[in-house]
mmCIF file of C-alpha atoms and ligand atoms in Angstrom:
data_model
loop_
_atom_site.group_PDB
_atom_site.id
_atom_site.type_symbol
_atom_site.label_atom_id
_atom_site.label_comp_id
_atom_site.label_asym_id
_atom_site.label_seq_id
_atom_site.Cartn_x
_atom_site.Cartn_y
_atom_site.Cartn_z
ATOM 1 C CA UNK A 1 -23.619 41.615 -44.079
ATOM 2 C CA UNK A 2 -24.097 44.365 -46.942
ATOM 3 C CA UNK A 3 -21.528 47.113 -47.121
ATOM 4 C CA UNK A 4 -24.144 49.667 -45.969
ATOM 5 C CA UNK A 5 -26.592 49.176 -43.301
ATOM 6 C CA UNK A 6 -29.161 51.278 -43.306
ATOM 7 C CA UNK A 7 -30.008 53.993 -46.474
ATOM 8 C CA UNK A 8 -32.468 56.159 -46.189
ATOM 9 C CA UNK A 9 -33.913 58.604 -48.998
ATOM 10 C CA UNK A 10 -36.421 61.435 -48.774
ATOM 11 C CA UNK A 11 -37.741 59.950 -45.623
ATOM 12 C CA UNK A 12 -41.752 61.595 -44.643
ATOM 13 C CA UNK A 13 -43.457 60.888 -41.690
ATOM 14 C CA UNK A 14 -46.665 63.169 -40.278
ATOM 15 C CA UNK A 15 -48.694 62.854 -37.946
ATOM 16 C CA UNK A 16 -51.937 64.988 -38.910
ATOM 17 C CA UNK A 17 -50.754 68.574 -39.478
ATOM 18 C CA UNK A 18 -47.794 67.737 -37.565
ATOM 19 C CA UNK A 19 -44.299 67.273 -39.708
ATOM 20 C CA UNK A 20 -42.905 64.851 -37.815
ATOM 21 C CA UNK A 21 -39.799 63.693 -40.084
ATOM 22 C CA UNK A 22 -39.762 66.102 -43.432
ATOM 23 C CA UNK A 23 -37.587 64.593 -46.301
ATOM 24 C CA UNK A 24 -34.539 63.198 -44.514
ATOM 25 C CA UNK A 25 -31.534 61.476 -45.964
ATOM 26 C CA UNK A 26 -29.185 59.070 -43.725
ATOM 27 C CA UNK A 27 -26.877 56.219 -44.343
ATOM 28 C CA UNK A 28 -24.930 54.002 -41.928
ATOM 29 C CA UNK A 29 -22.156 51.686 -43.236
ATOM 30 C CA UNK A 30 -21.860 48.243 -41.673
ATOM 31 C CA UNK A 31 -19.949 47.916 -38.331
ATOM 32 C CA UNK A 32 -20.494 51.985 -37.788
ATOM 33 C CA UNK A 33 -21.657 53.402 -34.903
ATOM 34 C CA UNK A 34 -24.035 56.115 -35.363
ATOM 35 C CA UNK A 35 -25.685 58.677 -33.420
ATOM 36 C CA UNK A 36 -28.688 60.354 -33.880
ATOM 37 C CA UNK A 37 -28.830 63.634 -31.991
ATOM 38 C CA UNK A 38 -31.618 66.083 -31.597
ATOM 39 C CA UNK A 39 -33.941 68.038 -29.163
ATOM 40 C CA UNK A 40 -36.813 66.670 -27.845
ATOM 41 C CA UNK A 41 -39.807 66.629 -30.729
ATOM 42 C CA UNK A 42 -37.200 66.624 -33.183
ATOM 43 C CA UNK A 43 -38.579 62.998 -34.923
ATOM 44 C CA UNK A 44 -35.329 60.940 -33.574
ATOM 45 C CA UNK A 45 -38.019 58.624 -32.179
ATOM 46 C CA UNK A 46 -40.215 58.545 -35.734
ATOM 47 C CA UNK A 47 -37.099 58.154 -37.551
ATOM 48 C CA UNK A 48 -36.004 54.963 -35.505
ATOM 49 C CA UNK A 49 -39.091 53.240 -35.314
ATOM 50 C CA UNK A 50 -39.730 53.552 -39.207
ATOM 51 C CA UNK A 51 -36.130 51.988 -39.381
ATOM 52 C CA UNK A 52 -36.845 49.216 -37.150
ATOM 53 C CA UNK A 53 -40.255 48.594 -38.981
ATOM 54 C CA UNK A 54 -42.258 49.449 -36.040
ATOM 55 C CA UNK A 55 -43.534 52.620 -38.122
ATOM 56 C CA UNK A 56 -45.496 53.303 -41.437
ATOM 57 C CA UNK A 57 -43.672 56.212 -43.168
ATOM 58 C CA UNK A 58 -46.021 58.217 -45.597
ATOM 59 C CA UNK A 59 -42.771 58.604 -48.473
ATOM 60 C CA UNK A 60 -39.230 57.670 -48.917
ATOM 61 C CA UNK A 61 -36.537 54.979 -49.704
ATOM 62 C CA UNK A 62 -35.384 52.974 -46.730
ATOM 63 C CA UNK A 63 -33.375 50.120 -46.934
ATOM 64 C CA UNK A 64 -32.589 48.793 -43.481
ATOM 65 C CA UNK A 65 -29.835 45.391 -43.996
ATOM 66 C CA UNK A 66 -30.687 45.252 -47.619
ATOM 67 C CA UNK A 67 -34.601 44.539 -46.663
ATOM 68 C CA UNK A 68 -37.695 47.472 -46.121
ATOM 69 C CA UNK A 69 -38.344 46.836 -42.475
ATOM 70 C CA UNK A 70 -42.077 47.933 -43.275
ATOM 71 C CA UNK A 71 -42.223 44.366 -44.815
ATOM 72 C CA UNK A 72 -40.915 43.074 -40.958
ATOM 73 C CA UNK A 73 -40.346 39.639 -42.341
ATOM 74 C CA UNK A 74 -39.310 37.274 -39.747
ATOM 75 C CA UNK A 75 -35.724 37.065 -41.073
ATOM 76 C CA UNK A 76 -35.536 40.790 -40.974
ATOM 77 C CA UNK A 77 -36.503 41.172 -37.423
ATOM 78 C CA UNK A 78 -33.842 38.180 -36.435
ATOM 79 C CA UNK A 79 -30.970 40.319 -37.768
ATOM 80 C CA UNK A 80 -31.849 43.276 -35.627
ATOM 81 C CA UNK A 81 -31.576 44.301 -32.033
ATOM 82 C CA UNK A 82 -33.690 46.738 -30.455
ATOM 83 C CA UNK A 83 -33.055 48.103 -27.012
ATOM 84 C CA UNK A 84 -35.792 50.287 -26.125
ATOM 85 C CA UNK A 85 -35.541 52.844 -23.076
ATOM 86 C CA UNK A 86 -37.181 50.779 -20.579
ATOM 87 C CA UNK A 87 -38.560 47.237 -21.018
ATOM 88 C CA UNK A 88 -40.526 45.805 -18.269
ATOM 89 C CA UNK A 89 -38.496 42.456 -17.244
ATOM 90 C CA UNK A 90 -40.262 39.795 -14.825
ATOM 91 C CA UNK A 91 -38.468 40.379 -12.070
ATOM 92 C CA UNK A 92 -38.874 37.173 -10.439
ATOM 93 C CA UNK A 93 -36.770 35.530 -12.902
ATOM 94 C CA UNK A 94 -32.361 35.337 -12.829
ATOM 95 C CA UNK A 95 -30.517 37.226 -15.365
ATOM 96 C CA UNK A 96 -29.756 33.556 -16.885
ATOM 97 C CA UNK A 97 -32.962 32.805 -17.128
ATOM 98 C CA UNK A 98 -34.526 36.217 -18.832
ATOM 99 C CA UNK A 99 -31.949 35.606 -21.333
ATOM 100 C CA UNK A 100 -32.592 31.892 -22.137
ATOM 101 C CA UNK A 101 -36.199 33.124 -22.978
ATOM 102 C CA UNK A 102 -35.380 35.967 -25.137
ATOM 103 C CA UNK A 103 -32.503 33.767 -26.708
ATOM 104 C CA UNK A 104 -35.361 31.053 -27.429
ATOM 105 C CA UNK A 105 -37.075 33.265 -29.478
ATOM 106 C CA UNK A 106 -34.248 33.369 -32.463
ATOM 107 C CA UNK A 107 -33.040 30.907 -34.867
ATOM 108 C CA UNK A 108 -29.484 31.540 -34.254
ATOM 109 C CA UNK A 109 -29.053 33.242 -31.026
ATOM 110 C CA UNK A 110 -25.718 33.867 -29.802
ATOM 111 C CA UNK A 111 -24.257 31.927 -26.996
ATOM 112 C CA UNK A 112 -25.492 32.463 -23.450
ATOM 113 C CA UNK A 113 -22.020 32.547 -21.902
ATOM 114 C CA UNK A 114 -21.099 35.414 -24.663
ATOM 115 C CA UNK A 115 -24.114 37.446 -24.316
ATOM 116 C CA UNK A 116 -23.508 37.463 -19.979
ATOM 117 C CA UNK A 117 -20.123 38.524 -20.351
ATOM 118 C CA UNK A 118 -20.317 41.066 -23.478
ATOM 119 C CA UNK A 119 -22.795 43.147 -21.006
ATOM 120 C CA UNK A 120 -20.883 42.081 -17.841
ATOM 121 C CA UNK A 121 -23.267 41.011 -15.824
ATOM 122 C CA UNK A 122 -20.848 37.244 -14.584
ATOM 123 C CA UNK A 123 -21.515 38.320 -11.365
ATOM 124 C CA UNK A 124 -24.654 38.743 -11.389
ATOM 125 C CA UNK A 125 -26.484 35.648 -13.728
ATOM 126 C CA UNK A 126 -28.031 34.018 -10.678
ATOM 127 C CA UNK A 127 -29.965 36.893 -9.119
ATOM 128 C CA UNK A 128 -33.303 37.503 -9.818
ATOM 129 C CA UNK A 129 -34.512 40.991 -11.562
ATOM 130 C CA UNK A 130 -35.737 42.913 -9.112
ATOM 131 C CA UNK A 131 -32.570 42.672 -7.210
ATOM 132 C CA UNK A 132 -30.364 44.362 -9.978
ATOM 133 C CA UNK A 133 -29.203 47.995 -9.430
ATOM 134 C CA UNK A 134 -30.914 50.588 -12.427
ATOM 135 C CA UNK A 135 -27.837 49.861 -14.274
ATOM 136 C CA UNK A 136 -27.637 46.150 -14.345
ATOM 137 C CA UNK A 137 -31.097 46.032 -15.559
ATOM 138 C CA UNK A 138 -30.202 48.564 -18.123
ATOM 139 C CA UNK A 139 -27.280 46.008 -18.859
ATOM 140 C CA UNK A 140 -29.532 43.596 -19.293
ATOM 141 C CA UNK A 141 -32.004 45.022 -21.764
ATOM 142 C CA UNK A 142 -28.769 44.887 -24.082
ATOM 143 C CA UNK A 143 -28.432 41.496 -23.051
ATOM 144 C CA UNK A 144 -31.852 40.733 -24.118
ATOM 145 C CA UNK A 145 -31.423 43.222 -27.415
ATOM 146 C CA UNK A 146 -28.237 40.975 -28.217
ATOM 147 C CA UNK A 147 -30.058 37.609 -27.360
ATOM 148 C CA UNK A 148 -30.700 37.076 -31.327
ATOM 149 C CA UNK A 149 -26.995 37.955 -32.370
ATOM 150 C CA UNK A 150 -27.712 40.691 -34.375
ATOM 151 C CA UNK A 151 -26.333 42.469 -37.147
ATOM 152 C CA UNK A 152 -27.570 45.797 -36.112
ATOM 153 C CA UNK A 153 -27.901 46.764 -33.080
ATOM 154 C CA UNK A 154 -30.598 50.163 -32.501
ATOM 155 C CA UNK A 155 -29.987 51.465 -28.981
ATOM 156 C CA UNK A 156 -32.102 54.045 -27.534
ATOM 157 C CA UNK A 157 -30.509 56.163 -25.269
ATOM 158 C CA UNK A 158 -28.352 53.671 -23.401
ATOM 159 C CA UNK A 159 -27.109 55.286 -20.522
ATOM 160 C CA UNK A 160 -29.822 57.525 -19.509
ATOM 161 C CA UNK A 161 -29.763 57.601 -15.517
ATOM 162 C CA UNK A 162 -26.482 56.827 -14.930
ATOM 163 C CA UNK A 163 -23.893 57.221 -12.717
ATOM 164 C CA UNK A 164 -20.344 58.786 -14.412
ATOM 165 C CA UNK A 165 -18.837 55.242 -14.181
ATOM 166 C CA UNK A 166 -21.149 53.081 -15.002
ATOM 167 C CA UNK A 167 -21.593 55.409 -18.215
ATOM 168 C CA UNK A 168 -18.052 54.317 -19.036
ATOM 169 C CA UNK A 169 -18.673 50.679 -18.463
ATOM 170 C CA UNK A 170 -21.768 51.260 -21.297
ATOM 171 C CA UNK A 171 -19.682 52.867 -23.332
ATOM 172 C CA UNK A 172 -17.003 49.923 -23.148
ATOM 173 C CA UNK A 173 -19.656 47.616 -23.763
ATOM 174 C CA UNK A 174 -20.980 49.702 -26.999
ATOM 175 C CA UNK A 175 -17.233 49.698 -28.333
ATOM 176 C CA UNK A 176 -16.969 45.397 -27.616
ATOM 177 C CA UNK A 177 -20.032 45.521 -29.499
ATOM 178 C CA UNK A 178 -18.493 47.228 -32.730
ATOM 179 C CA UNK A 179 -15.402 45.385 -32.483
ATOM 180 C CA UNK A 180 -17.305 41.955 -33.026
ATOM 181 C CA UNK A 181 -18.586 43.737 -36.067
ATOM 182 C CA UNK A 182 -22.175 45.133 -34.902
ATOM 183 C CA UNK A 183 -23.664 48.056 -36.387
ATOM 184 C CA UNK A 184 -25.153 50.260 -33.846
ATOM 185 C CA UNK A 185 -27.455 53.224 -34.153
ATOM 186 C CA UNK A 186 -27.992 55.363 -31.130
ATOM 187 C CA UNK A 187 -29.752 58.033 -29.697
ATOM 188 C CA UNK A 188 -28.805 59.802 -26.621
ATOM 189 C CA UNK A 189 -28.857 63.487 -25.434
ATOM 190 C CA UNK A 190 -25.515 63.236 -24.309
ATOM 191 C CA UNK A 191 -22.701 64.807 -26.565
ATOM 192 C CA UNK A 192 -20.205 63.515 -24.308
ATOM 193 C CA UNK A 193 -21.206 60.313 -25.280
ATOM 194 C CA UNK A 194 -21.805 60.617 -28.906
ATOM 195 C CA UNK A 195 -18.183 62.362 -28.951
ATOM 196 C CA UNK A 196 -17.054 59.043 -26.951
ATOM 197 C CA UNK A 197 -18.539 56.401 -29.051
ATOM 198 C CA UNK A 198 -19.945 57.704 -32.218
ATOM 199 C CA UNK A 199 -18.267 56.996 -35.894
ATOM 200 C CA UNK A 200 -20.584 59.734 -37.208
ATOM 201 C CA UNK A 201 -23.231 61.544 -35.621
ATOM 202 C CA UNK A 202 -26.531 63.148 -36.969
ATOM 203 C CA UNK A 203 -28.594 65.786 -36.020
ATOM 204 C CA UNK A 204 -32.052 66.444 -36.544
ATOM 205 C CA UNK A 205 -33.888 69.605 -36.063
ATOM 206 C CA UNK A 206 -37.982 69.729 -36.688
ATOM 207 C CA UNK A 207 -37.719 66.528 -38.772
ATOM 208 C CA UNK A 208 -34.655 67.684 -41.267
ATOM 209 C CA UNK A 209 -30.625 66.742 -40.587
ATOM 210 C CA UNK A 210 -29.097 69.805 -40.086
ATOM 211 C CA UNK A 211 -25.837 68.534 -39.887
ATOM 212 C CA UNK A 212 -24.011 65.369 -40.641
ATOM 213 C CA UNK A 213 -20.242 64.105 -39.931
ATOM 214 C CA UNK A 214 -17.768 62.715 -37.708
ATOM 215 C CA UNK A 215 -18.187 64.306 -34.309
ATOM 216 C CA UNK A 216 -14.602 65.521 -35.165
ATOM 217 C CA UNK A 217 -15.486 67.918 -37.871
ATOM 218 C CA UNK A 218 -19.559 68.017 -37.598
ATOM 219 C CA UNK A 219 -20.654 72.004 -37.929
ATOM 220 C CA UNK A 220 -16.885 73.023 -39.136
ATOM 221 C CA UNK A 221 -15.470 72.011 -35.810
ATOM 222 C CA UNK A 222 -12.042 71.138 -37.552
ATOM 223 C CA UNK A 223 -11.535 74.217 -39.248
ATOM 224 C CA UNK A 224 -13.512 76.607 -36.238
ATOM 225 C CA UNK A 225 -11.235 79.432 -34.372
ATOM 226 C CA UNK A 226 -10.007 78.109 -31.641
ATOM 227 C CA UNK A 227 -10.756 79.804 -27.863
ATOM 228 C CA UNK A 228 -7.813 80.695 -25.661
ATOM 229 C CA UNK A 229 -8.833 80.966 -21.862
ATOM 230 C CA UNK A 230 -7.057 82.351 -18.568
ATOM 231 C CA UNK A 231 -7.230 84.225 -15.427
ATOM 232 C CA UNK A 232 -4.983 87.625 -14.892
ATOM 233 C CA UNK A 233 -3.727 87.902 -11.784
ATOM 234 C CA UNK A 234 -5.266 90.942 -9.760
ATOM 235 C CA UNK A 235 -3.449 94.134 -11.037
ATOM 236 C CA UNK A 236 -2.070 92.751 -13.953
ATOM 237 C CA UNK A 237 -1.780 95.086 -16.914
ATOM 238 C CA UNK A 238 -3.440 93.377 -20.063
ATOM 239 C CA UNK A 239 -1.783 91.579 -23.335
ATOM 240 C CA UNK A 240 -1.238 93.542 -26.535
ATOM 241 C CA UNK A 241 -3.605 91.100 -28.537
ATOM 242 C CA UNK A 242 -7.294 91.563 -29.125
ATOM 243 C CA UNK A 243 -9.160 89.596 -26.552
ATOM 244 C CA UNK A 244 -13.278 88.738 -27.458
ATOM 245 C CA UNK A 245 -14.531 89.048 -24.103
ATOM 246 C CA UNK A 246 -13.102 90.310 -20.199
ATOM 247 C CA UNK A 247 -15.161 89.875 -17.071
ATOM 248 C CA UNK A 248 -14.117 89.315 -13.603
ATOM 249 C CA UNK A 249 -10.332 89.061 -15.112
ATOM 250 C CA UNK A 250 -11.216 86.140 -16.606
ATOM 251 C CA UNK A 251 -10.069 86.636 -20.627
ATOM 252 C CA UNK A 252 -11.081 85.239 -23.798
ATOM 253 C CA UNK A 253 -9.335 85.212 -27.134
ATOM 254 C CA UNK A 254 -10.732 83.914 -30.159
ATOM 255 C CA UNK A 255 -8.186 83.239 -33.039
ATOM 256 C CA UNK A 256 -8.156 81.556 -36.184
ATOM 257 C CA UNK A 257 -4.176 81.749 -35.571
ATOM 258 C CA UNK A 258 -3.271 79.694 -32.247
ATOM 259 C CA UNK A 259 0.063 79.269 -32.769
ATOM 260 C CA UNK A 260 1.071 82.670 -33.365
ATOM 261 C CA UNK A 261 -1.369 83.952 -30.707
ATOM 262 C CA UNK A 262 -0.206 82.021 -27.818
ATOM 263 C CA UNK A 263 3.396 82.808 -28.796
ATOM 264 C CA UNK A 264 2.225 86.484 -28.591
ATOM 265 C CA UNK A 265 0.632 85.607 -24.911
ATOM 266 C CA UNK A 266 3.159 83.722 -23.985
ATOM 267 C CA UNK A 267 6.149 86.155 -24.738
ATOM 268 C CA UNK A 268 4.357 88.982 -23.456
ATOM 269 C CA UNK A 269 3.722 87.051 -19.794
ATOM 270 C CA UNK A 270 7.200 85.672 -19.576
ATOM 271 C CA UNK A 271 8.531 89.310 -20.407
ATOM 272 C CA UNK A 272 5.965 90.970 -17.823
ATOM 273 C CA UNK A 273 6.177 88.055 -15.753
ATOM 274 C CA UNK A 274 2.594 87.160 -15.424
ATOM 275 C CA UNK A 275 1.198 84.150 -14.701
ATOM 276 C CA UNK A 276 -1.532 83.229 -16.995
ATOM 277 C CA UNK A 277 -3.697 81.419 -14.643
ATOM 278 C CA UNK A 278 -5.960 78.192 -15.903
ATOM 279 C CA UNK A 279 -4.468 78.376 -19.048
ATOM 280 C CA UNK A 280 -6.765 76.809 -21.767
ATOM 281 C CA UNK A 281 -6.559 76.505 -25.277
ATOM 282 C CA UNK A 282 -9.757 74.526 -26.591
ATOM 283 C CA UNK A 283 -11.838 74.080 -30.077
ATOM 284 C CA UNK A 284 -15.577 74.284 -29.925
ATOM 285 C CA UNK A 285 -17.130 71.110 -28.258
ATOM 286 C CA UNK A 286 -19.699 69.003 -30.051
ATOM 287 C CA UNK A 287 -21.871 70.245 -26.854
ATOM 288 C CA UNK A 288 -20.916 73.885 -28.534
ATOM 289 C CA UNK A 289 -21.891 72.711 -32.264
ATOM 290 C CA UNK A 290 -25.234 71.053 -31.211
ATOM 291 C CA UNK A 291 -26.339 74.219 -29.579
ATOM 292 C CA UNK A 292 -25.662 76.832 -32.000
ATOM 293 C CA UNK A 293 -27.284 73.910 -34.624
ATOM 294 C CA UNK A 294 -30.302 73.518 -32.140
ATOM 295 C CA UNK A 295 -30.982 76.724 -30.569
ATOM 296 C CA UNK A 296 -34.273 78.038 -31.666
ATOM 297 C CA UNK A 297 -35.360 75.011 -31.203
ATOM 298 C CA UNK A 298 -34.455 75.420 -27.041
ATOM 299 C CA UNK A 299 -34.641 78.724 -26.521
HETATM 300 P P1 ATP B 301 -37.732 63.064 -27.728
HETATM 301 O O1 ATP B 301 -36.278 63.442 -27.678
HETATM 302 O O2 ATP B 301 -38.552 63.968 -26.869
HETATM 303 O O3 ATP B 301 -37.997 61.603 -27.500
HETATM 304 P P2 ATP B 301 -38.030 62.772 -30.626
HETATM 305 O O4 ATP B 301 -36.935 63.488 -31.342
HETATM 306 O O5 ATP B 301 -37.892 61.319 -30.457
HETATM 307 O O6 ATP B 301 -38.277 63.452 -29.219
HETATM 308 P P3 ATP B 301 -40.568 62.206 -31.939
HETATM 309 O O7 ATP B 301 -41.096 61.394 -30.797
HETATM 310 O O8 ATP B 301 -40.185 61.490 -33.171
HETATM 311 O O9 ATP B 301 -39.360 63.132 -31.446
HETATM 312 O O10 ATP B 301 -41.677 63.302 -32.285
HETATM 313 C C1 ATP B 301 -41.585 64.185 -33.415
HETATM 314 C C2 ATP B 301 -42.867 65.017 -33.484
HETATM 315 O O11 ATP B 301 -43.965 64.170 -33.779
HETATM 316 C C3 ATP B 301 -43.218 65.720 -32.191
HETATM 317 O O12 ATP B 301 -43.776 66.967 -32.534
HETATM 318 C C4 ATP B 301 -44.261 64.817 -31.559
HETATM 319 O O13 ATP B 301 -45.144 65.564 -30.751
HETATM 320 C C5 ATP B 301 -44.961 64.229 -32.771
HETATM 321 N N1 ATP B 301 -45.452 62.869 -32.523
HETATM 322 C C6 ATP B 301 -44.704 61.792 -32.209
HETATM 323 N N2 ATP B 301 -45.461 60.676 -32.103
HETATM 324 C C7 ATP B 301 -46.741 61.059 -32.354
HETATM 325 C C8 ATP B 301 -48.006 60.362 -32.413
HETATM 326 N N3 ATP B 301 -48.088 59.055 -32.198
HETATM 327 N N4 ATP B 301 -49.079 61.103 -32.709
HETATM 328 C C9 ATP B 301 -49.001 62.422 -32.962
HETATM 329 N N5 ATP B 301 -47.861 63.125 -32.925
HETATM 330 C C10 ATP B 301 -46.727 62.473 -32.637
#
């Protein structure tokens, strides 16, 4: 497996007058998980398929497991998995046996026992297709994107249409996946998720990254003020400090200073005795980031 995954250099893509990807620049080491993130008609989708060879580009390097997957040469496509948002499965076949065919088409596919319990679907190998709740099956299009035991795993938004736990049962399957060395590259909508999961995290606005990082520190996050949040009780007088924002008692402070600022608060409510009520001290979210990064693209 080479050190770095994918690289990708001044990457064009247009489709007639339309700019679909505009000069990007990625790379994903091996054994990341990576996220790209952007609004809808932002070229995610361009980007991935030219990655997993299913695309022409017009211009650019890309170098996608030390091949160009625009060659798709049969070993290339063997050491990549590609889970696409919805693939039509025969439903009159068992989970055993839609992975024995997918598994039949690879030279060195991994083991069927493996693959079952990876996606953890035990309980379920014998039953036929159409009998599998939207998240089994959804399970089992990674079953069928792992059948060829790939190096790199592309995953297109893997959770979409989910229930809150069996999001977290995806998400603990994406994380086995990356500790048996897989490479994964993701796209979701979800920043919850990309917070969750991703190593770093991309985002792409009208075909350019706009930002590029950790979800951690993407857009500053690290170094950003940080928001302090509470209720005063009804007829409360008000804190000596400079608050950003007051309606319906509810009180914001933004401070590049937390520590000093909530021991201002805090002395000043013990002293007054006031109870500061839902007290919240919080840094922007990666929800917070993508917006202000994304915004004239939504609004
Ligand atoms: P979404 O989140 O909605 O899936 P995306 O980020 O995946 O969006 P793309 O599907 O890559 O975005 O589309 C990028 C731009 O290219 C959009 O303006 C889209 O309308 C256009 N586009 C995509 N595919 C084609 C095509 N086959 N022919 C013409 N235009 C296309």
């Amino acid at each position: 497996m080479p050190e770095t995954a994918i690289q990708v250099r001044g990457l064009r893509k247009s489709y007639g007058a339309v700019s679909a990807v505009a000069g990007i620049d990625l790379s994903v080491c091996a054994g990341e998980v990576f996220a790209l993130l952007g609004p809808n008609g932002a070229g995610k989708t361009t980007t991935v398929e030219i990655l997993e060879g299913h695309r022409r580009r017009d211009a650019g390097e890309v170098v996608v497991l030390d091949a160009d997957p625009e060659l798709g040469t049969r070993g290339f496509r063997s050491r990549i998995g590609i889970v696409l948002q919805s693939t039509g499965l025969q439903p009159y076949l068992t989970v055993d046996e839609v992975i024995e065919l997918f598994r039949g088409y690879y030279p060195n596919p991994l083991p069927l026992d493996e693959i079952v319990s990876l996606v953890g679907l035990e309980e379920k190998r014998h039953e036929r297709v159409l009998r599998l709740s939207g998240g089994q099956q959804r399970r089992l299009d990674v079953a069928i994107g792992l059948a060829g035991n790939p190096e790199l795993l592309f995953l297109d938004e893997p959770t979409t249409g989910f229930d809150p736990s069996a999001r977290h049962v995806a998400w603990n399957m994406i994380r086995g996946l990356q500790s048996l060395g897989k490479t994964v590259f993701l796209t979701t909508h979800y920043m919850d998720e990309a917070q969750a999961l991703a190593d770093r995290v991309a985002i792409i606005v009208d075909g350019a990254i706009v930002a590029e990082g950790p979800p951690g520190t993407l857009g500053g996050r690290a170094d950003a003020a940080t928001r302090i949040r509470f209720h005063l009780p009804p007829g409360s007088s008000r804190p000596p400090i400079q608050l950003t924002a007051q309606t319906d008692g509810s009180v914001d402070i933004v401070t590049p200073d937390p520590t000093q600022t909530l021991y201002d608060l805090t002395s000043w409510a013990l002293a007054n005795g006031v109870s500061l009520l839902g007290l919240e001290v919080s840094k922007p979210s990666l929800e917070d980031v993508y917006l202000s990064l994304t915004r004239r693209e939504i609004s």
